[in-house]
Amino acid sequence: MKIAIGADHGGYRLKEIVVPYIQSLGHEIEDVGCTCEQSVDYPDYALPVCERVAQGKADRGILICGTGIGMSIAANKVAGIRCALVHDMFSAQATRDHNDTNVLAMGERVIGPGVAQEIIRIWLETPFSNGERHVGRLNKVKRIEEQHAQPAHAE
């Protein structure tokens, strides 16, 4: 799979650790930054990752900030993105199996590198179940997204 990954300053160190790990699992990485620990704004990295996923230029996306909260909020503003904030292995599996998430958010200040790597492995390896009840729920989520889409502004 092609994985787009982005982090702000609060997730930079963890991103640098998990990128080679993801590559060792056989996946291609597109790293949109950031490239330092100087303060930056998380939406500036969430958006390019999510745009790539929503446009089909990446199969999945991974976002890392201090807590994962800001990244997940920003990610879920992009149409077609189903981002889950995950800090444990059970949730990593369930969010793919039940919710067909296409973006994973994590917090560097919440989990360590070993847990992050295991979450990523499980999340990347778990397929969507395609269970009837899960598909129905995702269709309801799509309808909500469509009903609340911002109309284009006339100029």
CSV table of N, CA and C in Angstrom, one decimal:
chain,number,residue,atom,x,y,z
A,1,MET,N,0.8,-1.2,0.0
A,1,MET,CA,0.0,0.0,0.0
A,1,MET,C,0.9,1.2,0.0
A,2,LYS,N,0.3,2.3,-0.5
A,2,LYS,CA,1.0,3.6,-0.4
A,2,LYS,C,0.4,4.3,0.8
A,3,ILE,N,1.2,4.7,1.7
A,3,ILE,CA,0.8,5.4,2.9
A,3,ILE,C,1.3,6.8,2.9
A,4,ALA,N,0.4,7.8,3.1
A,4,ALA,CA,0.8,9.2,3.3
A,4,ALA,C,0.9,9.4,4.8
A,5,ILE,N,1.9,10.1,5.2
A,5,ILE,CA,2.1,10.3,6.6
A,5,ILE,C,2.5,11.7,6.9
A,6,GLY,N,2.0,12.3,8.0
A,6,GLY,CA,2.3,13.6,8.3
A,6,GLY,C,2.3,13.8,9.9
A,7,ALA,N,3.1,14.7,10.3
A,7,ALA,CA,3.1,15.0,11.8
A,7,ALA,C,3.4,16.5,12.0
A,8,ASP,N,3.0,17.0,13.1
A,8,ASP,CA,3.5,18.3,13.5
A,8,ASP,C,4.7,18.1,14.4
A,9,HIS,N,5.1,19.2,15.0
A,9,HIS,CA,6.3,19.1,15.9
A,9,HIS,C,6.1,18.2,17.1
A,10,GLY,N,4.9,18.0,17.6
A,10,GLY,CA,4.6,17.1,18.7
A,10,GLY,C,4.7,15.7,18.3
A,11,GLY,N,4.6,15.4,17.0
A,11,GLY,CA,4.7,14.0,16.5
A,11,GLY,C,5.8,13.7,15.7
A,12,TYR,N,6.7,14.6,15.5
A,12,TYR,CA,7.8,14.5,14.5
A,12,TYR,C,8.8,13.3,14.9
A,13,ARG,N,9.1,13.2,16.2
A,13,ARG,CA,10.1,12.1,16.5
A,13,ARG,C,9.5,10.7,16.3
A,14,LEU,N,8.2,10.6,16.7
A,14,LEU,CA,7.5,9.3,16.5
A,14,LEU,C,7.4,9.0,15.0
A,15,LYS,N,7.1,10.0,14.2
A,15,LYS,CA,7.0,9.8,12.7
A,15,LYS,C,8.3,9.3,12.2
A,16,GLU,N,9.4,9.8,12.6
A,16,GLU,CA,10.8,9.4,12.2
A,16,GLU,C,11.1,8.0,12.6
A,17,ILE,N,10.5,7.5,13.6
A,17,ILE,CA,10.7,6.1,14.1
A,17,ILE,C,9.8,5.1,13.3
A,18,VAL,N,8.5,5.5,13.0
A,18,VAL,CA,7.6,4.6,12.4
A,18,VAL,C,7.7,4.5,10.9
A,19,VAL,N,8.3,5.6,10.2
A,19,VAL,CA,8.4,5.5,8.8
A,19,VAL,C,9.3,4.3,8.3
A,20,PRO,N,10.5,4.1,8.9
A,20,PRO,CA,11.2,2.9,8.4
A,20,PRO,C,10.5,1.6,8.8
A,21,TYR,N,9.8,1.6,9.9
A,21,TYR,CA,9.1,0.4,10.3
A,21,TYR,C,8.0,0.1,9.2
A,22,ILE,N,7.2,1.1,8.8
A,22,ILE,CA,6.2,0.9,7.8
A,22,ILE,C,6.8,0.4,6.5
A,23,GLN,N,7.9,0.9,6.1
A,23,GLN,CA,8.6,0.5,4.9
A,23,GLN,C,9.1,-1.0,5.1
A,24,SER,N,9.5,-1.3,6.3
A,24,SER,CA,10.0,-2.7,6.5
A,24,SER,C,8.8,-3.7,6.4
A,25,LEU,N,7.6,-3.2,6.5
A,25,LEU,CA,6.4,-4.1,6.3
A,25,LEU,C,6.1,-4.2,4.8
A,26,GLY,N,6.8,-3.5,3.9
A,26,GLY,CA,6.6,-3.6,2.5
A,26,GLY,C,5.7,-2.5,1.9
A,27,HIS,N,5.5,-1.4,2.7
A,27,HIS,CA,4.6,-0.3,2.2
A,27,HIS,C,5.5,0.8,1.7
A,28,GLU,N,4.9,1.6,0.8
A,28,GLU,CA,5.5,2.8,0.2
A,28,GLU,C,5.1,4.0,1.1
A,29,ILE,N,6.0,4.9,1.4
A,29,ILE,CA,5.6,6.0,2.2
A,29,ILE,C,5.7,7.3,1.4
A,30,GLU,N,4.8,8.2,1.6
A,30,GLU,CA,4.9,9.6,1.1
A,30,GLU,C,4.8,10.4,2.4
A,31,ASP,N,5.9,11.0,2.8
A,31,ASP,CA,6.0,11.8,4.0
A,31,ASP,C,5.8,13.3,3.6
A,32,VAL,N,4.7,13.9,4.1
A,32,VAL,CA,4.4,15.3,3.8
A,32,VAL,C,5.0,16.3,4.9
A,33,GLY,N,5.8,15.7,5.8
A,33,GLY,CA,6.4,16.6,6.9
A,33,GLY,C,5.6,16.4,8.2
A,34,CYS,N,6.1,17.2,9.2
A,34,CYS,CA,7.1,18.2,9.2
A,34,CYS,C,8.4,17.5,9.3
A,35,THR,N,9.5,18.4,9.2
A,35,THR,CA,10.8,17.8,9.2
A,35,THR,C,11.7,18.4,10.4
A,36,CYS,N,11.0,18.9,11.5
A,36,CYS,CA,11.8,19.4,12.6
A,36,CYS,C,10.9,19.5,13.8
A,37,GLU,N,11.5,19.8,14.9
A,37,GLU,CA,10.7,19.9,16.2
A,37,GLU,C,10.3,21.4,16.5
A,38,GLN,N,10.5,22.3,15.6
A,38,GLN,CA,10.0,23.7,15.8
A,38,GLN,C,8.5,23.7,15.6
A,39,SER,N,7.9,24.6,16.4
A,39,SER,CA,6.4,24.6,16.4
A,39,SER,C,5.8,24.9,15.0
A,40,VAL,N,4.9,24.1,14.7
A,40,VAL,CA,4.1,24.2,13.4
A,40,VAL,C,2.7,23.9,13.7
A,41,ASP,N,1.8,24.2,12.7
A,41,ASP,CA,0.4,24.0,12.9
A,41,ASP,C,-0.1,22.6,12.3
A,42,TYR,N,-0.7,21.8,13.1
A,42,TYR,CA,-1.1,20.5,12.7
A,42,TYR,C,-2.0,20.4,11.5
A,43,PRO,N,-3.0,21.4,11.3
A,43,PRO,CA,-3.8,21.3,10.1
A,43,PRO,C,-3.0,21.4,8.8
A,44,ASP,N,-1.8,22.0,8.8
A,44,ASP,CA,-1.0,22.1,7.6
A,44,ASP,C,-0.4,20.8,7.2
A,45,TYR,N,-0.4,19.8,8.1
A,45,TYR,CA,0.1,18.5,7.7
A,45,TYR,C,-1.1,17.4,7.6
A,46,ALA,N,-2.2,17.7,8.3
A,46,ALA,CA,-3.3,16.8,8.2
A,46,ALA,C,-4.0,16.9,6.8
A,47,LEU,N,-4.1,18.2,6.3
A,47,LEU,CA,-4.7,18.4,5.1
A,47,LEU,C,-4.1,17.7,3.9
A,48,PRO,N,-2.8,17.8,3.7
A,48,PRO,CA,-2.2,17.1,2.5
A,48,PRO,C,-2.3,15.6,2.6
A,49,VAL,N,-2.2,15.1,3.8
A,49,VAL,CA,-2.3,13.6,3.9
A,49,VAL,C,-3.7,13.2,3.5
A,50,CYS,N,-4.7,13.9,4.1
A,50,CYS,CA,-6.1,13.5,3.8
A,50,CYS,C,-6.5,13.8,2.4
A,51,GLU,N,-6.0,14.8,1.8
A,51,GLU,CA,-6.3,15.1,0.4
A,51,GLU,C,-5.8,13.9,-0.5
A,52,ARG,N,-4.6,13.5,-0.2
A,52,ARG,CA,-4.0,12.4,-1.0
A,52,ARG,C,-4.9,11.1,-0.8
A,53,VAL,N,-5.3,10.8,0.4
A,53,VAL,CA,-6.2,9.6,0.6
A,53,VAL,C,-7.5,9.8,-0.1
A,54,ALA,N,-8.2,11.0,0.1
A,54,ALA,CA,-9.5,11.2,-0.5
A,54,ALA,C,-9.4,11.2,-2.0
A,55,GLN,N,-8.3,11.6,-2.6
A,55,GLN,CA,-8.2,11.7,-4.1
A,55,GLN,C,-7.7,10.3,-4.7
A,56,GLY,N,-7.4,9.4,-3.8
A,56,GLY,CA,-6.9,8.1,-4.3
A,56,GLY,C,-5.4,8.1,-4.6
A,57,LYS,N,-4.7,9.1,-4.2
A,57,LYS,CA,-3.2,9.1,-4.5
A,57,LYS,C,-2.5,8.4,-3.4
A,58,ALA,N,-3.1,8.1,-2.3
A,58,ALA,CA,-2.6,7.2,-1.3
A,58,ALA,C,-3.7,6.3,-0.8
A,59,ASP,N,-3.3,5.1,-0.4
A,59,ASP,CA,-4.3,4.1,0.0
A,59,ASP,C,-4.8,4.4,1.4
A,60,ARG,N,-3.9,4.9,2.3
A,60,ARG,CA,-4.2,5.2,3.7
A,60,ARG,C,-3.3,6.3,4.1
A,61,GLY,N,-3.7,6.9,5.3
A,61,GLY,CA,-2.9,8.0,5.8
A,61,GLY,C,-2.7,7.8,7.3
A,62,ILE,N,-1.6,8.3,7.8
A,62,ILE,CA,-1.2,8.3,9.2
A,62,ILE,C,-0.8,9.7,9.6
A,63,LEU,N,-1.4,10.1,10.8
A,63,LEU,CA,-1.2,11.4,11.3
A,63,LEU,C,-0.7,11.3,12.7
A,64,ILE,N,0.3,12.1,13.1
A,64,ILE,CA,0.8,12.1,14.5
A,64,ILE,C,1.0,13.5,15.0
A,65,CYS,N,0.5,13.8,16.1
A,65,CYS,CA,0.8,15.0,16.8
A,65,CYS,C,1.0,14.7,18.3
A,66,GLY,N,1.0,15.6,19.2
A,66,GLY,CA,1.2,15.4,20.6
A,66,GLY,C,0.2,14.4,21.2
A,67,THR,N,-1.1,14.6,20.9
A,67,THR,CA,-2.1,13.8,21.5
A,67,THR,C,-2.9,13.0,20.4
A,68,GLY,N,-2.8,13.4,19.1
A,68,GLY,CA,-3.6,12.8,18.0
A,68,GLY,C,-4.9,13.5,17.9
A,69,ILE,N,-5.3,14.3,18.9
A,69,ILE,CA,-6.7,14.9,18.9
A,69,ILE,C,-6.8,15.9,17.8
A,70,GLY,N,-5.9,16.9,17.7
A,70,GLY,CA,-6.0,17.9,16.7
A,70,GLY,C,-6.0,17.4,15.3
A,71,MET,N,-5.0,16.4,15.1
A,71,MET,CA,-4.9,15.8,13.8
A,71,MET,C,-6.2,15.1,13.4
A,72,SER,N,-6.8,14.4,14.3
A,72,SER,CA,-8.1,13.6,14.0
A,72,SER,C,-9.2,14.6,13.7
A,73,ILE,N,-9.3,15.7,14.4
A,73,ILE,CA,-10.3,16.7,14.2
A,73,ILE,C,-10.2,17.3,12.8
A,74,ALA,N,-9.0,17.7,12.5
A,74,ALA,CA,-8.7,18.3,11.1
A,74,ALA,C,-9.0,17.3,10.0
A,75,ALA,N,-8.5,16.1,10.2
A,75,ALA,CA,-8.7,15.0,9.2
A,75,ALA,C,-10.2,14.8,8.9
A,76,ASN,N,-11.0,14.7,9.9
A,76,ASN,CA,-12.4,14.4,9.7
A,76,ASN,C,-13.2,15.5,9.1
A,77,LYS,N,-12.6,16.6,8.8
A,77,LYS,CA,-13.2,17.7,8.1
A,77,LYS,C,-13.1,17.5,6.6
A,78,VAL,N,-12.3,16.6,6.1
A,78,VAL,CA,-12.1,16.4,4.7
A,78,VAL,C,-13.1,15.3,4.2
A,79,ALA,N,-13.9,15.6,3.2
A,79,ALA,CA,-14.9,14.7,2.7
A,79,ALA,C,-14.2,13.4,2.3
A,80,GLY,N,-14.8,12.3,2.7
A,80,GLY,CA,-14.3,10.9,2.3
A,80,GLY,C,-13.3,10.4,3.3
A,81,ILE,N,-12.9,11.2,4.3
A,81,ILE,CA,-12.0,10.7,5.3
A,81,ILE,C,-12.7,10.1,6.5
A,82,ARG,N,-12.3,9.0,6.9
A,82,ARG,CA,-12.7,8.3,8.2
A,82,ARG,C,-11.5,8.1,9.0
A,83,CYS,N,-11.2,9.1,9.9
A,83,CYS,CA,-10.0,9.1,10.7
A,83,CYS,C,-10.4,8.6,12.1
A,84,ALA,N,-9.6,7.7,12.7
A,84,ALA,CA,-9.8,7.3,14.0
A,84,ALA,C,-8.5,7.6,14.8
A,85,LEU,N,-8.7,8.1,16.0
A,85,LEU,CA,-7.7,8.4,17.0
A,85,LEU,C,-7.5,7.1,17.8
A,86,VAL,N,-6.3,6.5,17.7
A,86,VAL,CA,-6.1,5.1,18.3
A,86,VAL,C,-4.9,5.1,19.2
A,87,HIS,N,-5.0,4.6,20.4
A,87,HIS,CA,-3.9,4.4,21.3
A,87,HIS,C,-3.8,3.0,21.9
A,88,ASP,N,-4.5,2.0,21.3
A,88,ASP,CA,-4.4,0.7,21.8
A,88,ASP,C,-4.7,-0.3,20.6
A,89,MET,N,-4.3,-1.5,20.8
A,89,MET,CA,-4.4,-2.5,19.7
A,89,MET,C,-5.8,-2.9,19.4
A,90,PHE,N,-6.7,-3.1,20.4
A,90,PHE,CA,-8.0,-3.5,20.1
A,90,PHE,C,-8.7,-2.4,19.2
A,91,SER,N,-8.6,-1.2,19.5
A,91,SER,CA,-9.2,-0.1,18.7
A,91,SER,C,-8.6,-0.1,17.3
A,92,ALA,N,-7.3,-0.4,17.2
A,92,ALA,CA,-6.7,-0.4,15.8
A,92,ALA,C,-7.4,-1.4,15.0
A,93,GLN,N,-7.7,-2.6,15.5
A,93,GLN,CA,-8.3,-3.6,14.8
A,93,GLN,C,-9.8,-3.3,14.5
A,94,ALA,N,-10.5,-2.8,15.6
A,94,ALA,CA,-11.9,-2.6,15.4
A,94,ALA,C,-12.2,-1.4,14.5
A,95,THR,N,-11.4,-0.4,14.5
A,95,THR,CA,-11.7,0.7,13.6
A,95,THR,C,-11.5,0.4,12.1
A,96,ARG,N,-10.7,-0.6,11.8
A,96,ARG,CA,-10.6,-1.1,10.4
A,96,ARG,C,-11.8,-2.1,10.1
A,97,ASP,N,-12.0,-3.0,11.0
A,97,ASP,CA,-13.0,-4.1,10.9
A,97,ASP,C,-14.4,-3.5,10.8
A,98,HIS,N,-14.7,-2.6,11.6
A,98,HIS,CA,-16.1,-2.1,11.7
A,98,HIS,C,-16.3,-0.8,11.0
A,99,ASN,N,-15.3,0.1,11.0
A,99,ASN,CA,-15.5,1.5,10.4
A,99,ASN,C,-14.7,1.8,9.1
A,100,ASP,N,-14.0,0.8,8.6
A,100,ASP,CA,-13.2,1.0,7.4
A,100,ASP,C,-12.5,2.3,7.4
A,101,THR,N,-11.8,2.6,8.5
A,101,THR,CA,-11.0,3.9,8.5
A,101,THR,C,-9.9,3.9,7.5
A,102,ASN,N,-9.7,5.1,6.9
A,102,ASN,CA,-8.6,5.2,6.0
A,102,ASN,C,-7.5,6.2,6.4
A,103,VAL,N,-7.7,6.7,7.6
A,103,VAL,CA,-6.6,7.5,8.2
A,103,VAL,C,-6.6,7.2,9.7
A,104,LEU,N,-5.3,7.0,10.2
A,104,LEU,CA,-5.1,6.7,11.6
A,104,LEU,C,-4.4,7.9,12.2
A,105,ALA,N,-4.9,8.3,13.4
A,105,ALA,CA,-4.2,9.4,14.2
A,105,ALA,C,-3.7,8.8,15.5
A,106,MET,N,-2.5,9.3,15.9
A,106,MET,CA,-1.9,8.8,17.1
A,106,MET,C,-1.2,10.0,17.8
A,107,GLY,N,-1.0,9.9,19.1
A,107,GLY,CA,-0.3,10.9,19.9
A,107,GLY,C,1.0,10.4,20.4
A,108,GLU,N,2.1,11.2,20.0
A,108,GLU,CA,3.4,10.8,20.5
A,108,GLU,C,3.6,10.9,22.0
A,109,ARG,N,2.8,11.9,22.6
A,109,ARG,CA,3.0,12.1,24.0
A,109,ARG,C,2.1,11.1,24.8
A,110,VAL,N,1.3,10.3,24.1
A,110,VAL,CA,0.4,9.3,24.7
A,110,VAL,C,0.9,7.9,24.7
A,111,ILE,N,1.6,7.5,23.6
A,111,ILE,CA,2.0,6.1,23.5
A,111,ILE,C,3.5,6.1,23.1
A,112,GLY,N,4.2,5.0,23.3
A,112,GLY,CA,5.6,4.9,23.0
A,112,GLY,C,5.7,4.3,21.6
A,113,PRO,N,6.9,4.2,21.1
A,113,PRO,CA,7.2,3.7,19.7
A,113,PRO,C,6.8,2.3,19.5
A,114,GLY,N,7.0,1.4,20.5
A,114,GLY,CA,6.6,0.0,20.3
A,114,GLY,C,5.1,-0.2,20.2
A,115,VAL,N,4.4,0.5,21.0
A,115,VAL,CA,2.9,0.4,20.9
A,115,VAL,C,2.5,1.0,19.6
A,116,ALA,N,3.0,2.1,19.2
A,116,ALA,CA,2.7,2.8,17.9
A,116,ALA,C,2.9,1.8,16.7
A,117,GLN,N,4.0,1.2,16.7
A,117,GLN,CA,4.4,0.2,15.7
A,117,GLN,C,3.4,-0.9,15.6
A,118,GLU,N,3.0,-1.4,16.8
A,118,GLU,CA,2.0,-2.5,16.8
A,118,GLU,C,0.6,-2.1,16.3
A,119,ILE,N,0.2,-0.9,16.7
A,119,ILE,CA,-1.0,-0.3,16.3
A,119,ILE,C,-1.0,-0.2,14.8
A,120,ILE,N,0.1,0.4,14.2
A,120,ILE,CA,0.2,0.5,12.8
A,120,ILE,C,0.1,-0.8,12.1
A,121,ARG,N,0.8,-1.8,12.5
A,121,ARG,CA,0.8,-3.1,11.9
A,121,ARG,C,-0.6,-3.7,11.9
A,122,ILE,N,-1.3,-3.7,13.0
A,122,ILE,CA,-2.6,-4.2,13.1
A,122,ILE,C,-3.6,-3.4,12.2
A,123,TRP,N,-3.5,-2.1,12.2
A,123,TRP,CA,-4.3,-1.2,11.4
A,123,TRP,C,-4.1,-1.5,9.9
A,124,LEU,N,-2.9,-1.6,9.5
A,124,LEU,CA,-2.6,-1.9,8.1
A,124,LEU,C,-3.0,-3.3,7.6
A,125,GLU,N,-2.9,-4.2,8.5
A,125,GLU,CA,-3.2,-5.6,8.1
A,125,GLU,C,-4.7,-6.0,8.2
A,126,THR,N,-5.5,-5.2,9.0
A,126,THR,CA,-6.9,-5.6,9.2
A,126,THR,C,-7.8,-5.1,8.1
A,127,PRO,N,-8.5,-6.0,7.4
A,127,PRO,CA,-9.4,-5.6,6.3
A,127,PRO,C,-10.7,-5.1,6.9
A,128,PHE,N,-11.5,-4.4,6.1
A,128,PHE,CA,-12.8,-4.1,6.5
A,128,PHE,C,-13.7,-5.3,6.4
A,129,SER,N,-14.5,-5.6,7.3
A,129,SER,CA,-15.3,-6.8,7.4
A,129,SER,C,-16.4,-6.8,6.3
A,130,ASN,N,-16.8,-5.7,5.8
A,130,ASN,CA,-18.0,-5.6,4.9
A,130,ASN,C,-19.2,-6.2,5.4
A,131,GLY,N,-19.3,-6.2,6.8
A,131,GLY,CA,-20.5,-6.7,7.4
A,131,GLY,C,-21.7,-5.8,7.1
A,132,GLU,N,-22.8,-6.4,6.9
A,132,GLU,CA,-24.0,-5.6,6.5
A,132,GLU,C,-24.3,-4.4,7.4
A,133,ARG,N,-24.3,-4.7,8.7
A,133,ARG,CA,-24.6,-3.6,9.6
A,133,ARG,C,-23.5,-2.5,9.6
A,134,HIS,N,-22.2,-2.9,9.3
A,134,HIS,CA,-21.2,-1.9,9.3
A,134,HIS,C,-21.3,-1.0,8.0
A,135,VAL,N,-21.6,-1.7,6.9
A,135,VAL,CA,-21.8,-1.0,5.6
A,135,VAL,C,-23.0,0.0,5.7
A,136,GLY,N,-24.1,-0.5,6.3
A,136,GLY,CA,-25.2,0.4,6.5
A,136,GLY,C,-24.9,1.6,7.4
A,137,ARG,N,-24.1,1.4,8.4
A,137,ARG,CA,-23.7,2.6,9.3
A,137,ARG,C,-22.8,3.5,8.5
A,138,LEU,N,-21.9,3.0,7.7
A,138,LEU,CA,-21.0,3.9,6.9
A,138,LEU,C,-21.8,4.6,5.9
A,139,ASN,N,-22.8,4.0,5.3
A,139,ASN,CA,-23.7,4.8,4.4
A,139,ASN,C,-24.4,5.9,5.1
A,140,LYS,N,-24.8,5.7,6.3
A,140,LYS,CA,-25.4,6.8,7.1
A,140,LYS,C,-24.4,7.9,7.3
A,141,VAL,N,-23.2,7.6,7.6
A,141,VAL,CA,-22.2,8.6,7.8
A,141,VAL,C,-21.9,9.4,6.5
A,142,LYS,N,-21.9,8.7,5.4
A,142,LYS,CA,-21.8,9.4,4.1
A,142,LYS,C,-22.9,10.3,3.8
A,143,ARG,N,-24.1,9.9,4.2
A,143,ARG,CA,-25.3,10.8,4.0
A,143,ARG,C,-25.1,12.1,4.9
A,144,ILE,N,-24.7,11.9,6.1
A,144,ILE,CA,-24.4,13.1,7.0
A,144,ILE,C,-23.4,14.0,6.3
A,145,GLU,N,-22.3,13.4,5.8
A,145,GLU,CA,-21.3,14.2,5.2
A,145,GLU,C,-21.9,15.0,4.0
A,146,GLU,N,-22.7,14.3,3.2
A,146,GLU,CA,-23.3,14.9,2.0
A,146,GLU,C,-24.2,16.1,2.4
A,147,GLN,N,-25.0,15.8,3.4
A,147,GLN,CA,-26.0,16.8,3.9
A,147,GLN,C,-25.3,18.1,4.5
A,148,HIS,N,-24.2,17.9,5.0
A,148,HIS,CA,-23.5,19.0,5.7
A,148,HIS,C,-22.3,19.6,4.9
A,149,ALA,N,-22.2,19.2,3.6
A,149,ALA,CA,-21.1,19.7,2.8
A,149,ALA,C,-21.3,21.2,2.6
A,150,GLN,N,-20.2,21.9,2.6
A,150,GLN,CA,-20.3,23.4,2.4
A,150,GLN,C,-20.6,23.7,0.9
A,151,PRO,N,-21.6,24.5,0.6
A,151,PRO,CA,-21.8,24.9,-0.8
A,151,PRO,C,-20.7,25.8,-1.3
A,152,ALA,N,-20.4,25.7,-2.5
A,152,ALA,CA,-19.4,26.6,-3.1
A,152,ALA,C,-19.8,28.0,-3.0
A,153,HIS,N,-18.9,28.9,-2.7
A,153,HIS,CA,-19.2,30.3,-2.6
A,153,HIS,C,-19.2,31.0,-4.0
A,154,ALA,N,-20.2,31.7,-4.4
A,154,ALA,CA,-20.2,32.4,-5.6
A,154,ALA,C,-19.4,33.6,-5.5
A,155,GLU,N,-18.6,33.9,-6.6
A,155,GLU,CA,-17.7,35.1,-6.5
A,155,GLU,C,-18.3,36.2,-7.4
